[in-house]
Amino acid sequence: MTAELTLTVDVAAPAGVVWDVVTDWPAQGEWMLATRVTVDDGTDGRRSGAALTAVTGVGPLSVRDPMVITEWDPPRRCVVRHTGSVVRGSGVFEVVPLGPERARIVWSELLDLPFGVFGRGGWPLVRPALRAGVARSLRAVARRCAERHRGEGRGADG
């Protein structure tokens, strides 16, 4: 069974700034709840075919989430394929311009639920917590993008 989770957040920053912040994989841990991301292929991870690994959780309750970027269309869309033993499926984020100074992030996860009937039965229990965590992370990245944009404006003005 595939489970879908989609959330959006509007950001007070141009689409290009939002894209740069969201695709700074190693910095995702600064805004994504309980997650660290590394680029595994010796690149900056900003291309189709790049290999990434996210580790979400704390200590022994962490889940390793290896991914491969399958679609890379800057500054609009990135699709990853989750290839781990627990997290499988696709993750999609899109940056939608809402004008010169605003953008929207659309974050979707299309997950192949693990653990058979237990995963399907547990999804209604896990979904609200996952949704709350992603929503919190999106609010944090929106703040980060707005701060970056304000900082760039101050730097240009002197």
GROMACS .gro file of C-alpha atoms in nm:
model
  158
    1MET     CA    1   0.000   0.000   0.000
    2THR     CA    2   0.122   0.350  -0.085
    3ALA     CA    3   0.054   0.626   0.164
    4GLU     CA    4   0.060   0.990   0.061
    5LEU     CA    5   0.141   1.291   0.273
    6THR     CA    6   0.147   1.641   0.117
    7LEU     CA    7   0.203   1.969   0.297
    8THR     CA    8   0.267   2.324   0.182
    9VAL     CA    9   0.413   2.639   0.331
   10ASP     CA   10   0.430   2.990   0.188
   11VAL     CA   11   0.768   3.161   0.218
   12ALA     CA   12   0.860   3.530   0.224
   13ALA     CA   13   1.153   3.482  -0.013
   14PRO     CA   14   1.204   3.440  -0.388
   15ALA     CA   15   1.190   3.090  -0.537
   16GLY     CA   16   1.565   3.089  -0.605
   17VAL     CA   17   1.650   3.153  -0.240
   18VAL     CA   18   1.403   2.885  -0.131
   19TRP     CA   19   1.552   2.633  -0.374
   20ASP     CA   20   1.906   2.705  -0.254
   21VAL     CA   21   1.811   2.659   0.111
   22VAL     CA   22   1.604   2.343   0.061
   23THR     CA   23   1.869   2.174  -0.155
   24ASP     CA   24   2.154   2.246   0.085
   25TRP     CA   25   2.141   1.884   0.200
   26PRO     CA   26   2.395   1.898   0.486
   27ALA     CA   27   2.218   2.206   0.631
   28GLN     CA   28   1.878   2.030   0.634
   29GLY     CA   29   1.952   1.910   0.985
   30GLU     CA   30   1.928   2.272   1.099
   31TRP     CA   31   1.558   2.289   1.010
   32MET     CA   32   1.432   1.936   0.954
   33LEU     CA   33   1.316   1.781   1.279
   34ALA     CA   34   1.559   1.522   1.421
   35THR     CA   35   1.722   1.462   1.081
   36ARG     CA   36   2.077   1.469   0.947
   37VAL     CA   37   2.145   1.445   0.573
   38THR     CA   38   2.470   1.357   0.401
   39VAL     CA   39   2.567   1.345   0.035
   40ASP     CA   40   2.714   1.003  -0.036
   41ASP     CA   41   2.868   1.037  -0.380
   42GLY     CA   42   3.138   1.301  -0.335
   43THR     CA   43   2.938   1.577  -0.508
   44ASP     CA   44   2.727   1.861  -0.371
   45GLY     CA   45   2.422   1.641  -0.435
   46ARG     CA   46   2.261   1.891  -0.667
   47ARG     CA   47   2.202   1.673  -0.970
   48SER     CA   48   1.998   1.380  -1.090
   49GLY     CA   49   2.158   1.054  -0.978
   50ALA     CA   50   2.312   1.198  -0.662
   51ALA     CA   51   2.303   0.968  -0.359
   52LEU     CA   52   2.192   1.103  -0.021
   53THR     CA   53   2.130   0.949   0.319
   54ALA     CA   54   1.903   1.093   0.585
   55VAL     CA   55   1.907   0.964   0.940
   56THR     CA   56   1.595   1.058   1.131
   57GLY     CA   57   1.542   0.999   1.499
   58VAL     CA   58   1.753   0.984   1.810
   59GLY     CA   59   2.006   0.715   1.899
   60PRO     CA   60   1.873   0.360   1.867
   61LEU     CA   61   1.535   0.495   1.753
   62SER     CA   62   1.690   0.635   1.434
   63VAL     CA   63   1.589   0.528   1.085
   64ARG     CA   64   1.843   0.533   0.803
   65ASP     CA   65   1.689   0.660   0.476
   66PRO     CA   66   1.915   0.625   0.169
   67MET     CA   67   1.787   0.811  -0.138
   68VAL     CA   68   1.873   0.876  -0.500
   69ILE     CA   69   1.770   1.194  -0.678
   70THR     CA   70   1.563   1.081  -0.977
   71GLU     CA   71   1.447   1.420  -1.100
   72TRP     CA   72   1.634   1.747  -1.073
   73ASP     CA   73   1.470   2.057  -1.222
   74PRO     CA   74   1.608   2.366  -1.046
   75PRO     CA   75   1.467   2.589  -0.912
   76ARG     CA   76   1.132   2.412  -0.934
   77ARG     CA   77   1.128   2.041  -0.853
   78CYS     CA   78   1.330   1.762  -0.697
   79VAL     CA   79   1.221   1.398  -0.669
   80VAL     CA   80   1.404   1.139  -0.464
   81ARG     CA   81   1.355   0.765  -0.452
   82HIS     CA   82   1.379   0.628  -0.098
   83THR     CA   83   1.574   0.301  -0.130
   84GLY     CA   84   1.608   0.183   0.230
   85SER     CA   85   1.465  -0.121   0.399
   86VAL     CA   86   1.214   0.081   0.606
   87VAL     CA   87   1.154   0.400   0.408
   88ARG     CA   88   1.065   0.324   0.046
   89GLY     CA   89   0.881   0.522  -0.218
   90SER     CA   90   0.922   0.875  -0.350
   91GLY     CA   91   0.970   1.215  -0.196
   92VAL     CA   92   0.890   1.525  -0.398
   93PHE     CA   93   0.943   1.888  -0.324
   94GLU     CA   94   0.843   2.170  -0.547
   95VAL     CA   95   0.911   2.540  -0.521
   96VAL     CA   96   0.629   2.743  -0.674
   97PRO     CA   97   0.696   3.114  -0.735
   98LEU     CA   98   0.419   3.337  -0.600
   99GLY     CA   99   0.578   3.658  -0.726
  100PRO     CA  100   0.923   3.814  -0.709
  101GLU     CA  101   0.943   3.801  -0.327
  102ARG     CA  102   0.734   3.495  -0.235
  103ALA     CA  103   0.725   3.124  -0.304
  104ARG     CA  104   0.545   2.813  -0.186
  105ILE     CA  105   0.707   2.484  -0.092
  106VAL     CA  106   0.499   2.175  -0.170
  107TRP     CA  107   0.642   1.868   0.009
  108SER     CA  108   0.500   1.526  -0.075
  109GLU     CA  109   0.590   1.179   0.037
  110LEU     CA  110   0.452   0.877  -0.149
  111LEU     CA  111   0.560   0.598   0.080
  112ASP     CA  112   0.540   0.223   0.034
  113LEU     CA  113   0.437   0.121   0.383
  114PRO     CA  114   0.667  -0.137   0.543
  115PHE     CA  115   0.575  -0.432   0.765
  116GLY     CA  116   0.278  -0.555   0.560
  117VAL     CA  117  -0.055  -0.555   0.741
  118PHE     CA  118   0.108  -0.401   1.050
  119GLY     CA  119   0.234  -0.105   0.846
  120ARG     CA  120  -0.106  -0.053   0.687
  121GLY     CA  121  -0.279  -0.077   1.024
  122GLY     CA  122  -0.025   0.152   1.192
  123TRP     CA  123  -0.036   0.425   0.926
  124PRO     CA  124  -0.343   0.600   1.075
  125LEU     CA  125  -0.150   0.621   1.404
  126VAL     CA  126   0.185   0.729   1.254
  127ARG     CA  127   0.047   0.973   0.997
  128PRO     CA  128  -0.054   1.254   1.240
  129ALA     CA  129   0.290   1.252   1.405
  130LEU     CA  130   0.470   1.246   1.070
  131ARG     CA  131   0.245   1.526   0.943
  132ALA     CA  132   0.313   1.737   1.254
  133GLY     CA  133   0.690   1.682   1.223
  134VAL     CA  134   0.698   1.775   0.854
  135ALA     CA  135   0.476   2.080   0.917
  136ARG     CA  136   0.710   2.197   1.193
  137SER     CA  137   1.009   2.145   0.964
  138LEU     CA  138   0.844   2.339   0.682
  139ARG     CA  139   0.769   2.632   0.913
  140ALA     CA  140   1.135   2.626   1.020
  141VAL     CA  141   1.266   2.625   0.664
  142ALA     CA  142   1.026   2.908   0.573
  143ARG     CA  143   1.177   3.118   0.853
  144ARG     CA  144   1.528   3.023   0.742
  145CYS     CA  145   1.454   3.124   0.381
  146ALA     CA  146   1.302   3.457   0.487
  147GLU     CA  147   1.602   3.531   0.711
  148ARG     CA  148   1.843   3.445   0.430
  149HIS     CA  149   1.652   3.669   0.190
  150ARG     CA  150   1.647   3.960   0.438
  151GLY     CA  151   2.019   3.911   0.498
  152GLU     CA  152   2.095   3.921   0.127
  153GLY     CA  153   1.896   4.243   0.094
  154ARG     CA  154   2.091   4.409   0.377
  155GLY     CA  155   2.419   4.298   0.224
  156ALA     CA  156   2.327   4.449  -0.113
  157ASP     CA  157   2.225   4.779   0.046
  158GLY     CA  158   2.541   4.817   0.243
   0.00000   0.00000   0.00000
